[in-house]
mmCIF file of C-alpha atoms in Angstrom:
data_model
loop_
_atom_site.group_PDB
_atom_site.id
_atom_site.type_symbol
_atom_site.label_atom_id
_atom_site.label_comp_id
_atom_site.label_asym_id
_atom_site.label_seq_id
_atom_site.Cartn_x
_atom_site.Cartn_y
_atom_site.Cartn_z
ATOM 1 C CA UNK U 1 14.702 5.843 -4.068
ATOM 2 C CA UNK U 2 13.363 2.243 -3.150
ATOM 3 C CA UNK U 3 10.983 0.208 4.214
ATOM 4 C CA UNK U 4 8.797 3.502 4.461
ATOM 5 C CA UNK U 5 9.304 7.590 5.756
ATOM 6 C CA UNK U 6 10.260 17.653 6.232
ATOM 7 C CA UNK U 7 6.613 21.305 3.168
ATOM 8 C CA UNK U 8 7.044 23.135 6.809
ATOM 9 C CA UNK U 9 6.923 22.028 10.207
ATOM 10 C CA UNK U 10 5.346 25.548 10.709
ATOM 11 C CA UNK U 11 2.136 24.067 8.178
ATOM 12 C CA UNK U 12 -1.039 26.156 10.429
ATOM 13 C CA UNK U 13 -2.639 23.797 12.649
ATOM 14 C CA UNK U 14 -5.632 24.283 11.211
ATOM 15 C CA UNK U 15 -4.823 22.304 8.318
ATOM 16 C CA UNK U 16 -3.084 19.156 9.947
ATOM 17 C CA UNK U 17 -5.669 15.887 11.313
ATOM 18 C CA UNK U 18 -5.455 12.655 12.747
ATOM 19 C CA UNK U 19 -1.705 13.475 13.583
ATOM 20 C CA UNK U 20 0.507 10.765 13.557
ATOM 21 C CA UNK U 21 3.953 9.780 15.201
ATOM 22 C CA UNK U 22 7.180 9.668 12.778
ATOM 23 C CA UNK U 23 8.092 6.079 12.720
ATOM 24 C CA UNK U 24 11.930 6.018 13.926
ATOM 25 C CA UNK U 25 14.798 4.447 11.567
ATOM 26 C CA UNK U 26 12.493 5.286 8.314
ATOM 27 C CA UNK U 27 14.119 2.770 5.905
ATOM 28 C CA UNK U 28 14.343 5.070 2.717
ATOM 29 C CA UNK U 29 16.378 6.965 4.316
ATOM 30 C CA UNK U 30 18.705 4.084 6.101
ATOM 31 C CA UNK U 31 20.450 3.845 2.521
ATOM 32 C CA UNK U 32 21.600 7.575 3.331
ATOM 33 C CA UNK U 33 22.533 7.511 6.955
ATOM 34 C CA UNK U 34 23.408 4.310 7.887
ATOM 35 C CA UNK U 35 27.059 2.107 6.905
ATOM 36 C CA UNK U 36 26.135 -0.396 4.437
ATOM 37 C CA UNK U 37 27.848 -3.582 4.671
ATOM 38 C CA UNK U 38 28.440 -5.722 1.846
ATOM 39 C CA UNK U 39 29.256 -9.302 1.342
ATOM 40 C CA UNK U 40 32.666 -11.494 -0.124
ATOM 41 C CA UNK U 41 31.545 -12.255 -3.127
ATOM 42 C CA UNK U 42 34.039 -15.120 -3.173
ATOM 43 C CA UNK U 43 32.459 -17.222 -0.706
ATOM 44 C CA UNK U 44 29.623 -19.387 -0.367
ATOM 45 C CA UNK U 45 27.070 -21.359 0.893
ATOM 46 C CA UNK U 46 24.343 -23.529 -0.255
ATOM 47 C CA UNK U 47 20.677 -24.197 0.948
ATOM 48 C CA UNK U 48 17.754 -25.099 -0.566
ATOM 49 C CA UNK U 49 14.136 -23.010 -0.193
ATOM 50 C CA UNK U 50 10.859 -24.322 -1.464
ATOM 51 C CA UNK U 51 12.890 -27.350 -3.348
ATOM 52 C CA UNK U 52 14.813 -24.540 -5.063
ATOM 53 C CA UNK U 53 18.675 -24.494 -4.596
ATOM 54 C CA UNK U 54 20.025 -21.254 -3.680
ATOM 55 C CA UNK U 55 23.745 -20.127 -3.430
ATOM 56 C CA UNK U 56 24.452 -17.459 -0.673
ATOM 57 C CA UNK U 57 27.203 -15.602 0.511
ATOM 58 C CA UNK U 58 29.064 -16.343 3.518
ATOM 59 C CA UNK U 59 27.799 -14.154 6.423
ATOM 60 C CA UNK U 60 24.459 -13.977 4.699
ATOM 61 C CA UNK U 61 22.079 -16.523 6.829
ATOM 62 C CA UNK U 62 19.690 -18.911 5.520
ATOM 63 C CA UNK U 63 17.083 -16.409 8.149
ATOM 64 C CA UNK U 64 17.821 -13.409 6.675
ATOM 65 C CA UNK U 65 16.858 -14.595 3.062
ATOM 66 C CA UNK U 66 13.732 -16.761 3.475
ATOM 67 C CA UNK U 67 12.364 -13.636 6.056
ATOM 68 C CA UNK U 68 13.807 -10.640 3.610
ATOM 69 C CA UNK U 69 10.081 -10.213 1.958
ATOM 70 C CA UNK U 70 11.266 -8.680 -1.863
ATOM 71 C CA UNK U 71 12.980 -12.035 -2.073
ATOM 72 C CA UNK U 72 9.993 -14.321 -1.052
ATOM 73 C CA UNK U 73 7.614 -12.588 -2.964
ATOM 74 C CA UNK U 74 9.896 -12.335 -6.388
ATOM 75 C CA UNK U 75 9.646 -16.183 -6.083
ATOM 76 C CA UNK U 76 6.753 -16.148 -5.650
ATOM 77 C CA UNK U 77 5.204 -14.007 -8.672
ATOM 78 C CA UNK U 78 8.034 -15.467 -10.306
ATOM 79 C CA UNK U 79 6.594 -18.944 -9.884
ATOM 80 C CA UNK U 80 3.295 -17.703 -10.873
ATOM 81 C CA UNK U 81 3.633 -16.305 -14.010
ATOM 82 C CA UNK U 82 5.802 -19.695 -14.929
ATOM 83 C CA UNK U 83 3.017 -21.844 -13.731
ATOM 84 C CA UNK U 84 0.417 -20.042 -16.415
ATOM 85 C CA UNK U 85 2.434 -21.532 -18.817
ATOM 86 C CA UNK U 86 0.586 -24.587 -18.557
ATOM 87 C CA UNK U 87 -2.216 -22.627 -20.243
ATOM 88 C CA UNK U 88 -2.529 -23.658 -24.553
ATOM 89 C CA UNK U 89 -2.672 -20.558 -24.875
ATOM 90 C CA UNK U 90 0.462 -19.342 -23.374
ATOM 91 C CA UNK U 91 3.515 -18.495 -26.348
ATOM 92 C CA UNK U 92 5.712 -20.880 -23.998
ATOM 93 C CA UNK U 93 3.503 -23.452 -23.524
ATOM 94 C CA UNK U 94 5.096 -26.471 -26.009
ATOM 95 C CA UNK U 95 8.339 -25.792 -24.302
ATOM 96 C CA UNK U 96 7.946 -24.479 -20.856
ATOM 97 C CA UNK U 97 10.529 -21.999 -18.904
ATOM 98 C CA UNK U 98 11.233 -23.497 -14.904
ATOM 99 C CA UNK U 99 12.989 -21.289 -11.878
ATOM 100 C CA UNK U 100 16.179 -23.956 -11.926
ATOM 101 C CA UNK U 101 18.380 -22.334 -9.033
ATOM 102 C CA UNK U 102 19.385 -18.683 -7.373
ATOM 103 C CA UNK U 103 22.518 -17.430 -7.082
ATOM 104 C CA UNK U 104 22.778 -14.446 -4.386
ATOM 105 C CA UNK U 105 26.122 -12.490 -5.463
ATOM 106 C CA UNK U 106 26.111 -9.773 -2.835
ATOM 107 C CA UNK U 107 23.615 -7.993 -0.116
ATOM 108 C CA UNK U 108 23.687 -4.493 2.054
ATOM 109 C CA UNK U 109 22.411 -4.208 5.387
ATOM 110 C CA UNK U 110 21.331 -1.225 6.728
ATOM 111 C CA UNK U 111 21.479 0.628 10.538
ATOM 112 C CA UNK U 112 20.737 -2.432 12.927
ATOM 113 C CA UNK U 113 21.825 -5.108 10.749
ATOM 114 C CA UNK U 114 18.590 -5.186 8.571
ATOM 115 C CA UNK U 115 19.077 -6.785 5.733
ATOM 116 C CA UNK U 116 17.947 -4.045 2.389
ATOM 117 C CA UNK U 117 19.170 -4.971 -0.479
ATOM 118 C CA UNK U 118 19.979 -8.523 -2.809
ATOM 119 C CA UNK U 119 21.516 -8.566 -5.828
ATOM 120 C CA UNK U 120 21.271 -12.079 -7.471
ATOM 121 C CA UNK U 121 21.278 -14.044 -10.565
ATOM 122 C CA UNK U 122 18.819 -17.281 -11.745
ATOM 123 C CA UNK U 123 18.636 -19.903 -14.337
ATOM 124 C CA UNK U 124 15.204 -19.782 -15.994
ATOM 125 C CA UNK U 125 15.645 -22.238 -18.942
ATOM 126 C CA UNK U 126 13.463 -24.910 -21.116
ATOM 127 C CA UNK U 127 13.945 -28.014 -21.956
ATOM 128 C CA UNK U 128 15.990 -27.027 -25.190
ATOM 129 C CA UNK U 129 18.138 -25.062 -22.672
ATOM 130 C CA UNK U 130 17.510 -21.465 -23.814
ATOM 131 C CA UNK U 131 17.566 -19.373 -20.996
ATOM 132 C CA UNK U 132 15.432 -15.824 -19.963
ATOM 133 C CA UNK U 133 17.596 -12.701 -18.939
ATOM 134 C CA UNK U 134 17.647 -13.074 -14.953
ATOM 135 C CA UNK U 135 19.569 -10.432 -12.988
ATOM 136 C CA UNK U 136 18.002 -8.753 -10.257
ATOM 137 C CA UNK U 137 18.526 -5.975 -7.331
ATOM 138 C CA UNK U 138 15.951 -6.807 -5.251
ATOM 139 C CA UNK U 139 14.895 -4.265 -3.121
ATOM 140 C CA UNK U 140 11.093 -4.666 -2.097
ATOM 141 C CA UNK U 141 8.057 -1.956 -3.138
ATOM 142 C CA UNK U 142 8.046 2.263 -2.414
ATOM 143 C CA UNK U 143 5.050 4.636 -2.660
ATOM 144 C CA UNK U 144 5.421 8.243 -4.275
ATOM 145 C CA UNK U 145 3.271 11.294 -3.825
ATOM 146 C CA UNK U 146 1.333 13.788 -5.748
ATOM 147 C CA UNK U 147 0.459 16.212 -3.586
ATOM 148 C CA UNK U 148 -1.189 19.268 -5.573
ATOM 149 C CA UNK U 149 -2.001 21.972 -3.336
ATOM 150 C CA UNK U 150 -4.661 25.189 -5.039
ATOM 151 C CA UNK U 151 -4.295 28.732 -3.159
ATOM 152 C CA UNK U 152 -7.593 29.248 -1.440
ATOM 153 C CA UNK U 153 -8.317 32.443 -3.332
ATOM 154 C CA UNK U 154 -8.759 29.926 -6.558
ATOM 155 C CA UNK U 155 -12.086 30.613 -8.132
ATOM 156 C CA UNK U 156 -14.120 27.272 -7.738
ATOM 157 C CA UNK U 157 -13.191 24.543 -11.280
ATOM 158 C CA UNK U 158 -10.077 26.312 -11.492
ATOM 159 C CA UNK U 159 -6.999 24.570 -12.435
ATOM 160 C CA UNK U 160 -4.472 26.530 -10.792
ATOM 161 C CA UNK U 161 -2.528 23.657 -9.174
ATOM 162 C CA UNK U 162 0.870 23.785 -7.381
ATOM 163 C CA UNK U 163 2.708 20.113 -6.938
ATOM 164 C CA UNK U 164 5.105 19.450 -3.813
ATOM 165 C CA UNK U 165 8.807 18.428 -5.523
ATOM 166 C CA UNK U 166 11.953 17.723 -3.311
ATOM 167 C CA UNK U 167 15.557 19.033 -4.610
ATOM 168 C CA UNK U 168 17.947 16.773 -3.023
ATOM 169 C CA UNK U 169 21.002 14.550 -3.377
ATOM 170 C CA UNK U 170 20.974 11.229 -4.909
ATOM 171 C CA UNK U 171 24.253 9.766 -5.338
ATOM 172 C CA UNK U 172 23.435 6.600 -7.021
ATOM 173 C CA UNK U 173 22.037 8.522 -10.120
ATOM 174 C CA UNK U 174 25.276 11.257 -9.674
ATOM 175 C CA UNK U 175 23.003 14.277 -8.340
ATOM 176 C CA UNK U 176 23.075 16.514 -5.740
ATOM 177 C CA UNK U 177 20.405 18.273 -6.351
ATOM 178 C CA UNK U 178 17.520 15.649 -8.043
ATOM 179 C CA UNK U 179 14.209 17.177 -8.283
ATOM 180 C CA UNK U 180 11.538 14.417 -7.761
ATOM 181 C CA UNK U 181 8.079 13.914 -6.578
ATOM 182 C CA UNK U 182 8.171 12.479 -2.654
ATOM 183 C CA UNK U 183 8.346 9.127 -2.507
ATOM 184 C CA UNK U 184 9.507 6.583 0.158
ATOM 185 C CA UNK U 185 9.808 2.396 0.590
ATOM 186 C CA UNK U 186 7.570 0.479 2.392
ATOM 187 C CA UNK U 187 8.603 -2.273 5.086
ATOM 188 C CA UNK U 188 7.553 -5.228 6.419
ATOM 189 C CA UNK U 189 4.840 -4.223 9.003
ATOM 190 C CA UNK U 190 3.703 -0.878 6.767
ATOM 191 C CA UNK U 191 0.718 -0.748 4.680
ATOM 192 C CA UNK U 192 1.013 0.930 1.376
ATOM 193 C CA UNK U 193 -1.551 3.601 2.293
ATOM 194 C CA UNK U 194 -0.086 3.948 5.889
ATOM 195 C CA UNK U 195 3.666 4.582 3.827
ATOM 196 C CA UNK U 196 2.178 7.116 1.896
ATOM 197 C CA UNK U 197 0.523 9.307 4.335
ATOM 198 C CA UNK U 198 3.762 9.015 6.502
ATOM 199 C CA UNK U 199 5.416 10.214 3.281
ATOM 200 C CA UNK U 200 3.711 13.443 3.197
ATOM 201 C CA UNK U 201 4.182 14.163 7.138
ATOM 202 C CA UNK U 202 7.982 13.699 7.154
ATOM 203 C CA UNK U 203 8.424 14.892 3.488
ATOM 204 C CA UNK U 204 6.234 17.677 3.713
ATOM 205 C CA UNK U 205 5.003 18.233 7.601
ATOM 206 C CA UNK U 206 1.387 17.647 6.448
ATOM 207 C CA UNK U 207 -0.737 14.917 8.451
ATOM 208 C CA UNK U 208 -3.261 13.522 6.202
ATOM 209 C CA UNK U 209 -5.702 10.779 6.930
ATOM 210 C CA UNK U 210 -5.370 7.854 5.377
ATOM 211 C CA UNK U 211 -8.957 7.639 3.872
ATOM 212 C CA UNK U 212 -7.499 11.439 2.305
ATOM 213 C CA UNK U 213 -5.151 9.391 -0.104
ATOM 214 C CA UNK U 214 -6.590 8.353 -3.961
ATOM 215 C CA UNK U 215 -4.818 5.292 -5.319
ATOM 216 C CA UNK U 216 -3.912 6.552 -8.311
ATOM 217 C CA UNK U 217 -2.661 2.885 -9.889
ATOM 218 C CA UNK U 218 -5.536 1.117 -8.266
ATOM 219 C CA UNK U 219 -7.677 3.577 -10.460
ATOM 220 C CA UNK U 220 -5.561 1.928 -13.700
ATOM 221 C CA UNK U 221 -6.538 -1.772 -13.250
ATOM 222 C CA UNK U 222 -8.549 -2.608 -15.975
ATOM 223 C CA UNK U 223 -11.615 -4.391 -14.315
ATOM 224 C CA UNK U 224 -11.897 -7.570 -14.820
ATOM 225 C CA UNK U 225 -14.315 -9.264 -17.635
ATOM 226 C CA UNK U 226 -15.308 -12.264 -15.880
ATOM 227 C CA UNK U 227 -13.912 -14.375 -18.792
ATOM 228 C CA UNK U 228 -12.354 -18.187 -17.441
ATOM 229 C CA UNK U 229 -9.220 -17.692 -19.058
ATOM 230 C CA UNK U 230 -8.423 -13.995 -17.526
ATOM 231 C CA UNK U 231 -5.727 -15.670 -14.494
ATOM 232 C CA UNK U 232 -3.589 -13.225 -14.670
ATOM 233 C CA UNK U 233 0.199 -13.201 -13.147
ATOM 234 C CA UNK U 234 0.196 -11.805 -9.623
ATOM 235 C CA UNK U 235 1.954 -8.285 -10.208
ATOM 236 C CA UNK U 236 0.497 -5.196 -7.580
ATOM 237 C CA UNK U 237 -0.528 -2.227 -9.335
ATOM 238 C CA UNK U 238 1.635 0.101 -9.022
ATOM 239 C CA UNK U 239 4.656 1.241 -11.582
ATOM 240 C CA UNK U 240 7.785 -0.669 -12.331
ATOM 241 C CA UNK U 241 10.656 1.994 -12.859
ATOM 242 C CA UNK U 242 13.499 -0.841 -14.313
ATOM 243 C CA UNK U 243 11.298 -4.332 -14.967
ATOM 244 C CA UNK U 244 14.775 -5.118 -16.345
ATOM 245 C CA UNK U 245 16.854 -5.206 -13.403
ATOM 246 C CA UNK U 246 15.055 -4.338 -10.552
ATOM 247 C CA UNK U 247 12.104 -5.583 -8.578
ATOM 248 C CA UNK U 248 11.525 -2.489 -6.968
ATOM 249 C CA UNK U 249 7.220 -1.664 -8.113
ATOM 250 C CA UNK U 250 5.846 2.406 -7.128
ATOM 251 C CA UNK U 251 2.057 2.679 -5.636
ATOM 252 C CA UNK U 252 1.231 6.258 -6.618
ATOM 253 C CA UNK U 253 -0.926 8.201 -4.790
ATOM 254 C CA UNK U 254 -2.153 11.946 -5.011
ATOM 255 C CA UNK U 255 -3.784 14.199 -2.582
ATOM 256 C CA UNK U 256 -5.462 17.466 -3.158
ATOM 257 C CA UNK U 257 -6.359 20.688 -1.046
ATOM 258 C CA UNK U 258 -6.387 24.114 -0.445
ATOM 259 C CA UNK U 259 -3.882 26.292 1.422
ATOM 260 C CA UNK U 260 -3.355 30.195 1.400
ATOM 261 C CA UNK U 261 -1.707 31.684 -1.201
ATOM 262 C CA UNK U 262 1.067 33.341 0.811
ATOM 263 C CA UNK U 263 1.581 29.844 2.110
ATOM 264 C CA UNK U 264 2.523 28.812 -0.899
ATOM 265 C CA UNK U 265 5.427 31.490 -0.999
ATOM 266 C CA UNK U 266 6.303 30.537 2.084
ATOM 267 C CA UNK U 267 7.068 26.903 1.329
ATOM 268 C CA UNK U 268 9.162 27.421 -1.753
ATOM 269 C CA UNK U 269 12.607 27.305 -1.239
ATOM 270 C CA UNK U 270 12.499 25.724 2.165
ATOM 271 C CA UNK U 271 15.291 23.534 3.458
ATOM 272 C CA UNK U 272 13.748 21.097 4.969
ATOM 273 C CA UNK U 273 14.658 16.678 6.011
ATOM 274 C CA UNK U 274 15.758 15.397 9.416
ATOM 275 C CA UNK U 275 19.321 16.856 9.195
ATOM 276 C CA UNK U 276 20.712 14.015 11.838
ATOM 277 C CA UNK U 277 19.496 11.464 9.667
ATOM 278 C CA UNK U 278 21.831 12.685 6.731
ATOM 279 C CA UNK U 279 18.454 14.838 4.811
ATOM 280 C CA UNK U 280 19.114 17.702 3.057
ATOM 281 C CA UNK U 281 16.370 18.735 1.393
ATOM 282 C CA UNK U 282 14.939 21.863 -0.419
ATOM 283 C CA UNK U 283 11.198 22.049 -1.392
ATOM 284 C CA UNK U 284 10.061 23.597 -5.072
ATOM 285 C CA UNK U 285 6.403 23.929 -5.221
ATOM 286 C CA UNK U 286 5.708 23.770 -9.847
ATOM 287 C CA UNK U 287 2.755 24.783 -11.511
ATOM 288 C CA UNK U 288 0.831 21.247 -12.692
ATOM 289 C CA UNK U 289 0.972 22.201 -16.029
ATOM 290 C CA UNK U 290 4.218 22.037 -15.827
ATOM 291 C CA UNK U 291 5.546 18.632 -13.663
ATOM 292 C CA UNK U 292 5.828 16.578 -17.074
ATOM 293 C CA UNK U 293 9.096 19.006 -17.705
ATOM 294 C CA UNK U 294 10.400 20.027 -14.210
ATOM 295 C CA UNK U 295 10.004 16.185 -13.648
ATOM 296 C CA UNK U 296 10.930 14.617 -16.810
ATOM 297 C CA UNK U 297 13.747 12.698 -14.979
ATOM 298 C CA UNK U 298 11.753 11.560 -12.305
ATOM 299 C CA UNK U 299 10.088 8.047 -13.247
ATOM 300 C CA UNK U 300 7.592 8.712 -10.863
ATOM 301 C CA UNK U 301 6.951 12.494 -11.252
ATOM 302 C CA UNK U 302 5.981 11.061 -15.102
ATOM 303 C CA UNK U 303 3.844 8.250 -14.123
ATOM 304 C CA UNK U 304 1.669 10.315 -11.767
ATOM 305 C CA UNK U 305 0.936 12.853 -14.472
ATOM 306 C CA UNK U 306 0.311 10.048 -16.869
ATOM 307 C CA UNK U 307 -1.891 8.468 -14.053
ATOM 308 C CA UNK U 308 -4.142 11.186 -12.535
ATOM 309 C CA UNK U 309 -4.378 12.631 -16.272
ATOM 310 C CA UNK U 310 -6.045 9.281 -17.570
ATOM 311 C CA UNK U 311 -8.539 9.036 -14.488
ATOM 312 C CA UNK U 312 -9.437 12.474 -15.092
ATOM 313 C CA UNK U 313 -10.238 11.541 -18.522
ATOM 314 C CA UNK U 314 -12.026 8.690 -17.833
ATOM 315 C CA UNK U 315 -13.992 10.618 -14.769
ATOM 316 C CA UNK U 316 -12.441 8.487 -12.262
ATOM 317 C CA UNK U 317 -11.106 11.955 -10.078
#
C-alpha cells in the first residue's frame, strides 16, 4: 500500500448518493501499472534546501524534491520535534540532536514522470557526535477503510456486522493473494476525507458522502489539557505502520449501513479492480468478530479494530 483511488458496480441505486467521478491515474495504483524508473545510485549532485545540504541523484531535479510533499513535510516535523529540544524538560536537552545533511540514494517515478517514492539517508547527531538511526522510504500519507455493512433484516442493537476485505496481489510483501482492509494514498491536491470516500467508490462501487465518513484516529487524540508545556511534535493522527523506516502515516476511517442480506451473498467472491489498470481483485465480506484474525497481517485491518473498539468503549461511536 502507500496519491489516492471495484463491492459491485451493480450496488442498487438506491443505496449510492452524491455520486462522484473516479479521479483518472489513481496513484495507489500507479505503483502497479505504471514502469517505475529508478535512479544511478553512483551519481550525484548537490544543493542546498532551507540551509540544509542535500545530495541527489543525477536525473533527480532540485524541482522535483523541494515540490515532492512527503519530503517537505518529513523536514519539516523532523525539524519540529528537534526544535522542542530546547525545552528543560526534554531527555536531549543538555546535548541537543540537529538535521546536519540528506543524502537521497535512489527515487521511482510513476506513469507521467511523477515523482513517488525517495529513499534517503540523514545525519542527526549532537555535539558529542552520536548519531539517531536515519533511513527512510519516503512515500507521503494513505487512508484505509472500515466499511461494516449489517443485512437489513438485523433486529435493531444487533451486532451482526459484515466488513469489506480485498484479496489481491502484493508483490512487495511476496503475495498474491493479501487479504486487507481497502486502503489507498493520498496526493497532493486530495483531502484525506475526499481519499477515503473515493476509496470506497473504486474499491467497493459505493458512493458515500463525505460528511458519511467517522475519523476513526481523529476520535484517538487525547484532548488537550490546556497545560503551557503540552507543544507537542507535529505528527497527524493517523497510524504509522513502520516508524522505523518509513514515513508513510494511515488516517482510518469506518463507515456503517445497511444492505439486503442476499446482497451480501452477492458481493462475496466478486472479482472486481479496473482490470486495464493492472487490478485484480476479489472481495471477502468477514464477520466483525472476526477481522482481528482474517486480518491479523494487515497493519491496518488491526488498527481499525483496535480503533473503532476503543471509541465504542469510550462512547465516542
Amino acid at each position: 500500500m502507500l496519491s489516492l483511488r471495484t463491492i459491485s458496480r451493480s450496488i442498487p441505486r438506491a443505496i449510492q448518493s452524491n455520486k462522484l467521478r473516479p479521479r483518472p491515474g489513481h496513484p495507489h495504483r500507479a505503483c502497479v501499472r505504471a514502469a517505475l524508473s529508478t535512479s544511478s545510485p553512483s551519481m550525484s549532485a548537490h544543493m542546498s534546501w532551507q540551509g540544509i545540504p542535500i545530495q541527489r541523484p543525477e536525473g533527480l531535479s532540485e524541482d522535483q524534491v523541494t515540490s515532492f510533499r512527503p519530503f517537505t513535510t518529513w523536514i519539516a516535523n523532523l525539524n519540529r520535534a528537534l526544535a522542542l529540544q530546547s525545552s528543560a524538560s526534554h531527555p536531549f536537552h543538555e546535548d541537543p540532536y540537529a538535521l546536519r545533511s540528506v543524502t537521497i540514494q535512489s527515487y521511482d517515478l510513476f506513469g507521467g514522470g511523477r515523482l513517488g517514492f525517495l529513499k534517503l539517508t540523514a545525519r542527526v547527531t549532537n555535539g558529542a557526535g552520536e548519531s539517531l538511526p536515519a533511513a527512510a522510504l519516503l512515500r507521503g500519507p494513505s487512508v484505509a477503510m472500515l466499511v461494516m455493512l449489517t443485512p437489513d433484516d438485523a433486529p435493531p442493537g444487533s451486532d451482526e456486522r459484515y466488513v469489506v476485505m480485498t484479496v489481491q496481489p502484493r508483490v512487495p510483501a511476496g503475495s498474491l493473494a493479501f487479504a486487507e482492509i481497502p486502503a489507498g494514498m493520498v496526493d497532493d491536491a486530495g483531502s484525506f476525507k475526499g481519499a477515503a470516500a473515493k476509496e470506497i467508490e473504486e474499491e467497493l462501487g459505493v458512493t458515500i458522502h463525505e460528511d458519511e465518513l467517522t475519523c476513526l484516529s481523529e476520535l484517538a487524540v487525547p484532548a488537550p489539557s490546556g497545560g503551557a508545556e503540552e507543544e507537542e511534535e507535529s505528527l497527524p493522527a493517523a497510524m504509522f505502520p513502520s516508524a522505523g523506516g518509513c514515513d508513510e502515516h494511515v488516517t482510518i476511517y469506518s463507515h456503517e449501513r445497511r444492505v439486503p442480506r442476499g446482497q451480501l451473498k452477492e458481493w462475496t467472491g466478486k472479482l472486481t479492480g479496473l482490470r486495464s489498470h493492472g487490478e485484480k481483485i476479489t472481495l471477502k465480506l468477514v464477520p466483525m468478530r472476526h477481522l482481528w484474525r482474517e486480518g491479523a497481517r494487515d497493519a491496518k485491518a488491526l488498527a481499525a479494530v483496535a480503533l473503532w473498539e476503543g471509541a465504542r468503549r469510550e462512547g465516542k461511536l
